[in-house]
CSV table of C-alpha atoms in Angstrom, one decimal:
chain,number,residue,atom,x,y,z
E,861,UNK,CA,-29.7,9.2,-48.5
E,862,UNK,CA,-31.4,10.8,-45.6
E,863,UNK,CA,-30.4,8.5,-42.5
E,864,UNK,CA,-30.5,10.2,-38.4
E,865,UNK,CA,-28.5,8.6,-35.9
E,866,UNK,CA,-30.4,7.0,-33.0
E,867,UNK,CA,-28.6,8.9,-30.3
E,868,UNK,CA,-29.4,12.2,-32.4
E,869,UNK,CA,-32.9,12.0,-33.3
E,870,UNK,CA,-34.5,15.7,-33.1
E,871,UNK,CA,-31.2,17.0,-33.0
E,872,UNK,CA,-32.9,19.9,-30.9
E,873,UNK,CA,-30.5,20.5,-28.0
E,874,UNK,CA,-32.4,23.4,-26.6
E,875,UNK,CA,-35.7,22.4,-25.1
E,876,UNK,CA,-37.0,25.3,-24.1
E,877,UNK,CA,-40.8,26.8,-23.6
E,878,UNK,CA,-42.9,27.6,-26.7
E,879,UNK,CA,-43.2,30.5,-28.0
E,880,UNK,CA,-45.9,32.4,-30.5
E,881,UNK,CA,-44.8,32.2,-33.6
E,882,UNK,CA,-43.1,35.1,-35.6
E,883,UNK,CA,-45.6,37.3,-37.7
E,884,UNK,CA,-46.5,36.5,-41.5
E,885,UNK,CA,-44.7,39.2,-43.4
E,886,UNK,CA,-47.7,38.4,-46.2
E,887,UNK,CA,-50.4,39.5,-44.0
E,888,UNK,CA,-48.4,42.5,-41.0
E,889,UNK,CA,-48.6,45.0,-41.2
E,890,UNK,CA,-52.1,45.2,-43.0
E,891,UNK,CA,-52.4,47.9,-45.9
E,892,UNK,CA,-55.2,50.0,-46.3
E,893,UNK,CA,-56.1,48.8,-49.3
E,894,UNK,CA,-56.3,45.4,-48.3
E,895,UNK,CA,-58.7,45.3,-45.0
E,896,UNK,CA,-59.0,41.9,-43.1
E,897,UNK,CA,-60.7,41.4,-40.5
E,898,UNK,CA,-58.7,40.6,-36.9
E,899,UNK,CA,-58.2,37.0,-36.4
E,900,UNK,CA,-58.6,36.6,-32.6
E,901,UNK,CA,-55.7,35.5,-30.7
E,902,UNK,CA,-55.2,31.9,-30.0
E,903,UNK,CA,-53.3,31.5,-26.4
E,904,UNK,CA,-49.6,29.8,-27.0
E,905,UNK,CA,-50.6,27.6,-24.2
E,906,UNK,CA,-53.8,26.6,-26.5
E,907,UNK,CA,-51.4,26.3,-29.3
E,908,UNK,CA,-48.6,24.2,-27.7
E,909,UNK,CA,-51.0,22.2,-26.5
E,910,UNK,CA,-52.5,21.1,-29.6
E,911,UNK,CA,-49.4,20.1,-30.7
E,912,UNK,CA,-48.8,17.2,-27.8
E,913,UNK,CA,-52.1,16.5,-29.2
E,914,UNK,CA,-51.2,15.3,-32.3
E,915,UNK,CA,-49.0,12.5,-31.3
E,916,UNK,CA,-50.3,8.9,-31.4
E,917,UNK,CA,-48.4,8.3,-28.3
E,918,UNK,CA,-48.7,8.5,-24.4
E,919,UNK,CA,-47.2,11.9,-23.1
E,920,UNK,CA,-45.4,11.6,-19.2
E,921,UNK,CA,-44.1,14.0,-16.7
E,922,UNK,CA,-43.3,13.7,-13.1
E,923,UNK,CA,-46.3,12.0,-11.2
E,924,UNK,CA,-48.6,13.5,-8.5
E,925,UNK,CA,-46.1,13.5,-5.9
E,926,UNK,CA,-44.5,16.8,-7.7
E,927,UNK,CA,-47.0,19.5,-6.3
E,928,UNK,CA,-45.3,22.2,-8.2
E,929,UNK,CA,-45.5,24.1,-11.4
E,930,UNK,CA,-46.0,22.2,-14.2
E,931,UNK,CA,-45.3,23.8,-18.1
E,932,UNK,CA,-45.2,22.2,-21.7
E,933,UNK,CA,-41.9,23.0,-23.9
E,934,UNK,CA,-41.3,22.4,-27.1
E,935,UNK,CA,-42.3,19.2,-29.6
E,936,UNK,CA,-40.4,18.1,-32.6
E,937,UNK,CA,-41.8,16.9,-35.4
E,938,UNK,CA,-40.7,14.8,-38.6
E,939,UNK,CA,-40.6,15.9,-42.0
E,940,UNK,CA,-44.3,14.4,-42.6
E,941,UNK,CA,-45.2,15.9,-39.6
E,942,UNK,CA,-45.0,13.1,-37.2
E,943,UNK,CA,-44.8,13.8,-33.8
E,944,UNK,CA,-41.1,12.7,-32.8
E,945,UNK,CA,-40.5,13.8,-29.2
E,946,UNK,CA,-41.3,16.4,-26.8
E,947,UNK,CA,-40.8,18.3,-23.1
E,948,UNK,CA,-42.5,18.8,-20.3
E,949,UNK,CA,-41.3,20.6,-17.4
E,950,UNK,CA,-41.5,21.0,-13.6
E,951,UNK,CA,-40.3,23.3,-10.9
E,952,UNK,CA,-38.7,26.5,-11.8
E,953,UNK,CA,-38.2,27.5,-15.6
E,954,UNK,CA,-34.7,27.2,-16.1
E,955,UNK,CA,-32.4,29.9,-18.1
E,956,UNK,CA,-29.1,29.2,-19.3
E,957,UNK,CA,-27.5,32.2,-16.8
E,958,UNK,CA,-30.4,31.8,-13.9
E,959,UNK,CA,-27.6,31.1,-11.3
E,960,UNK,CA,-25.3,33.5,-12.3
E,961,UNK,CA,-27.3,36.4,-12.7
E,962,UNK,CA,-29.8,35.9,-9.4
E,963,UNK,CA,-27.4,33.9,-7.3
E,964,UNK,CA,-30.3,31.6,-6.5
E,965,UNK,CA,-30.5,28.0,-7.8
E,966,UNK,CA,-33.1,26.8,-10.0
E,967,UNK,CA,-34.9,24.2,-9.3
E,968,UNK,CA,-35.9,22.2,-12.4
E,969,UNK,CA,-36.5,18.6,-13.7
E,970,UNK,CA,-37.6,18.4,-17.1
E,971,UNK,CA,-39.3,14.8,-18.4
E,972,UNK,CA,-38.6,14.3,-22.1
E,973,UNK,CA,-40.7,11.7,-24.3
E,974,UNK,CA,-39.3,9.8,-27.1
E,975,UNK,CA,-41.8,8.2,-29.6
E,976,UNK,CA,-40.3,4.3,-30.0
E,977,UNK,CA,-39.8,3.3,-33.5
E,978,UNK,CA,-38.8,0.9,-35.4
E,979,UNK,CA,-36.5,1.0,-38.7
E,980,UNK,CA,-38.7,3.4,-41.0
E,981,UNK,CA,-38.6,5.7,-44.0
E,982,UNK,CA,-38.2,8.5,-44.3
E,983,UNK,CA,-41.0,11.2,-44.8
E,984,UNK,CA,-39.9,12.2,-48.5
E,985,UNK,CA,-39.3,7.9,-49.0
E,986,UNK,CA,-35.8,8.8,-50.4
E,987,UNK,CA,-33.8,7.3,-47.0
E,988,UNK,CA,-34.0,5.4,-44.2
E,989,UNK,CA,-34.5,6.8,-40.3
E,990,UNK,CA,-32.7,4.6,-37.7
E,991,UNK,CA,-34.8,3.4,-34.6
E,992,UNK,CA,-35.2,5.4,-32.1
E,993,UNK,CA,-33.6,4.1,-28.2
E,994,UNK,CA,-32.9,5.2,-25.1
E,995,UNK,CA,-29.9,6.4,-26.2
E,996,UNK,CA,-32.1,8.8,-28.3
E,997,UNK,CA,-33.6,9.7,-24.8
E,998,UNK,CA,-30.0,9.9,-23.4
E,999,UNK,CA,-29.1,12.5,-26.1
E,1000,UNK,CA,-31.7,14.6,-25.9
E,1001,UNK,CA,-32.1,14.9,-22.0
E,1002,UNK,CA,-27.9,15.4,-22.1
E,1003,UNK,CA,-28.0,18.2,-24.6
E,1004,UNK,CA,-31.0,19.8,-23.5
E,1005,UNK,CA,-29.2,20.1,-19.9
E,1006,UNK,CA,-26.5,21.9,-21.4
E,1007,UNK,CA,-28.2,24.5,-23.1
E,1008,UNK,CA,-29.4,25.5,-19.7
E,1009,UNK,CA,-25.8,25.4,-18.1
E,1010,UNK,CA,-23.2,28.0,-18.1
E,1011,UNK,CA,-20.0,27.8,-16.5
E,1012,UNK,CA,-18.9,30.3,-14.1
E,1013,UNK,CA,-16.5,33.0,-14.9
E,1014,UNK,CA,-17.4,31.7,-18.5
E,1015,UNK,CA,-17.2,35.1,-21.0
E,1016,UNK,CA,-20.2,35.2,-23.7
E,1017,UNK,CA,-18.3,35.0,-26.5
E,1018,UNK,CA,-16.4,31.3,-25.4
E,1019,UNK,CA,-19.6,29.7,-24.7
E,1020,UNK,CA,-20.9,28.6,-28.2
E,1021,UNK,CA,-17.3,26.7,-28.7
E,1022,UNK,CA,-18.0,25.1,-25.0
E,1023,UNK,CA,-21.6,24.5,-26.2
E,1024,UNK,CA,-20.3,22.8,-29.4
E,1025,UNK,CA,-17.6,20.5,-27.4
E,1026,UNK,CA,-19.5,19.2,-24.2
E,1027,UNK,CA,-22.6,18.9,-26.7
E,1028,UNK,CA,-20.4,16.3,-28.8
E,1029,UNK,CA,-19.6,14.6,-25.4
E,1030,UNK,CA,-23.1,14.3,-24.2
E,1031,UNK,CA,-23.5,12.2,-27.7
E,1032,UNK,CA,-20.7,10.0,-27.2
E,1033,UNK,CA,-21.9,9.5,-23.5
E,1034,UNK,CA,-25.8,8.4,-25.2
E,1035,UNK,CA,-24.3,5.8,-27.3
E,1036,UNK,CA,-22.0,4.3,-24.2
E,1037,UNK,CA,-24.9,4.0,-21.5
E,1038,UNK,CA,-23.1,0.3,-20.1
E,1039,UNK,CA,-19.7,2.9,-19.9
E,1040,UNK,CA,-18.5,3.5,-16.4
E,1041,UNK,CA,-20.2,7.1,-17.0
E,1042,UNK,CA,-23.5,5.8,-15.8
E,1043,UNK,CA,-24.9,4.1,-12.9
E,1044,UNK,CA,-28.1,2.2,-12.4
E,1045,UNK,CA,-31.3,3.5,-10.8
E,1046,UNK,CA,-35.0,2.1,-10.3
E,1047,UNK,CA,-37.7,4.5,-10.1
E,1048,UNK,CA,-41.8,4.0,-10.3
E,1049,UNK,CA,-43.0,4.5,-13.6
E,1050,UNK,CA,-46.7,4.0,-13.5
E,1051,UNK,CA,-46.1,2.9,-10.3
E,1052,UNK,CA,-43.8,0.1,-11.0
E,1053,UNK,CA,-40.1,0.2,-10.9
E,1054,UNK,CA,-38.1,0.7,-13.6
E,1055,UNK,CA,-34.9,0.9,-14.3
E,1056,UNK,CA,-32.8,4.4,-15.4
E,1057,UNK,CA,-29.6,5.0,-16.8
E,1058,UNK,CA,-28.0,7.8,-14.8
E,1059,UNK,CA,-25.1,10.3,-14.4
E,1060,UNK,CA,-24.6,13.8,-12.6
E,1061,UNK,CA,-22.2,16.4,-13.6
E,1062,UNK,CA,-21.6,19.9,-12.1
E,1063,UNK,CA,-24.3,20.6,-14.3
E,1064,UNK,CA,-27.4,19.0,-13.0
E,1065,UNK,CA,-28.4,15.3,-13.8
E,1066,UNK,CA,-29.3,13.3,-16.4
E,1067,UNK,CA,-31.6,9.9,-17.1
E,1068,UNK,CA,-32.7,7.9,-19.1
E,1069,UNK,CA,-34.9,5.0,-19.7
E,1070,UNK,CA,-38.2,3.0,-21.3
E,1071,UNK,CA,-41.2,2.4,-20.5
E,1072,UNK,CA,-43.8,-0.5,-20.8
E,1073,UNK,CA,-45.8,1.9,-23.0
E,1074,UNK,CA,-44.0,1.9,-26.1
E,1075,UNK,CA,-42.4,5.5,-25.5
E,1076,UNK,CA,-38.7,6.1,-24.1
E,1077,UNK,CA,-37.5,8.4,-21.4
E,1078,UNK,CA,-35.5,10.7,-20.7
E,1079,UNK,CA,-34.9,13.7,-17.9
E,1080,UNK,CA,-32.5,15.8,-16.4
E,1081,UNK,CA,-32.3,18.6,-14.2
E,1082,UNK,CA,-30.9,20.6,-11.3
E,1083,UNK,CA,-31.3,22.0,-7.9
E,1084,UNK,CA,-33.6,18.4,-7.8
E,1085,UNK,CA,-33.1,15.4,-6.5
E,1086,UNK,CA,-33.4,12.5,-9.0
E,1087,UNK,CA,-33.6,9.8,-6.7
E,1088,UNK,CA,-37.2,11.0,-5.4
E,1089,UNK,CA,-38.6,11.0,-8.9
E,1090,UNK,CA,-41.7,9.2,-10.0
E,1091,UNK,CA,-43.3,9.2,-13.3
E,1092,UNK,CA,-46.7,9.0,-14.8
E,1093,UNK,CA,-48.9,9.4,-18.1
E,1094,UNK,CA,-50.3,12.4,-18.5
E,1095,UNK,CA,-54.3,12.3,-18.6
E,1096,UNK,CA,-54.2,16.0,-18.2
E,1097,UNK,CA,-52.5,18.9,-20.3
E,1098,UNK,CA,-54.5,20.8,-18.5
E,1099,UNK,CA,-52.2,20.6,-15.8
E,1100,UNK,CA,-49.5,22.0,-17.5
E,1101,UNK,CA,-49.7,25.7,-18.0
């Protein structure tokens, strides 16, 4: 029985910026016995893009008090091809050893959405997916953070095993948001305050929340201050490059 735990749903801990896809070993390299003709490149932006498209839900990201660079990241998608959740970033585009290697501190916040649902089948109709919650917005925004962290004086080849461990504590943390490990804080979403779950580490920060619109949220980041944040639909991908 297929069943995904409402805390883990994705299970994508990295969220990081699309990418074009890997070439189709059918079709490159071309032999000469086979001509086709060139397919014109399709931007990734063009093709990310599309994909925030397809969901049958409202998108959000920081609202028009962030003047900075805006970006899409990744979307997940279900088995039938649903469109699950997904990233949109702000600021600088973080990288896992940004601090270390420049010395300078990123600047980031990152606003995931989390498609609410109820108690569903599965695509293949052979299980049952549990509902998705904030703590599924919790999860994601927790994980996600750490796959953009790296201790200091860390070596490479220790950091999948820390990966691995505070990964598994960022899930126990999503499914305890009344624990002591979180406080309380209101932000405007759509211009009315809501409230957030919230916790900082020496990683950055972490939130998470719902929204009147049938989506949850959740966001973290670093080098920004949470408690300035705002957040809006988006009516524009446009502004996300």
């Amino acid at each position: 029985m297929e069943t995904t735990s409402s805390s883990r749903v994705g299970a994508q801990t990295a969220e990081a910026p699309a990418d074009a896809p890997a070439p189709d070993p059918q079709t490159s390299p071309q032999t000469p016995t086979q001509p086709q003709e060139a397919a014109a490149p399709v931007p990734s932006a063009r093709r990310t893009a599309e994909k925030f498209l397809a969901a049958d839900f409202p998108w959000y990201g920081l609202d028009g008090a962030f003047t900075g660079p805006r970006w899409l990241m990744q979307v997940a998608s279900a088995a039938d091809g649903t469109v699950e959740h997904g990233s949109t970033g702000h600021g600088d585009e973080p990288s896992a050893r940004g601090e270390i290697a420049t010395g300078e501190k990123e600047r980031f916040a990152v606003v995931i959405t989390v498609a609410s649902n109820p108690l569903r089948r599965s695509g293949d109709g052979t299980g049952v997916l549990e509902a998705t919650s904030v703590s599924s917005a919790a999860w994601l925004a927790g994980s996600a953070l750490l796959a953009y962290s790296w201790p200091g004086q860390m070596d490479h080849s220790l950091r999948d095993d820390w990966l691995d461990q505070q990964t598994e504590a960022a899930w126990e943390l999503a499914d305890d948001l009344d624990g002591e490990d979180w406080s309380t804080l209101s932000l405007p979403v759509d211009g009315e305050p809501t409230p957030f779950h919230y916790r900082e580490s020496e990683f950055g920060w972490v939130l998470a929340g719902s929204t009147g619109s049938g989506v949850h949220l959740g966001a973290y980041g670093r080098g920004m201050s949470a408690y300035g944040l705002g957040f809006s639909v988006i009516t524009d991908l446009g502004a996300y490059e």
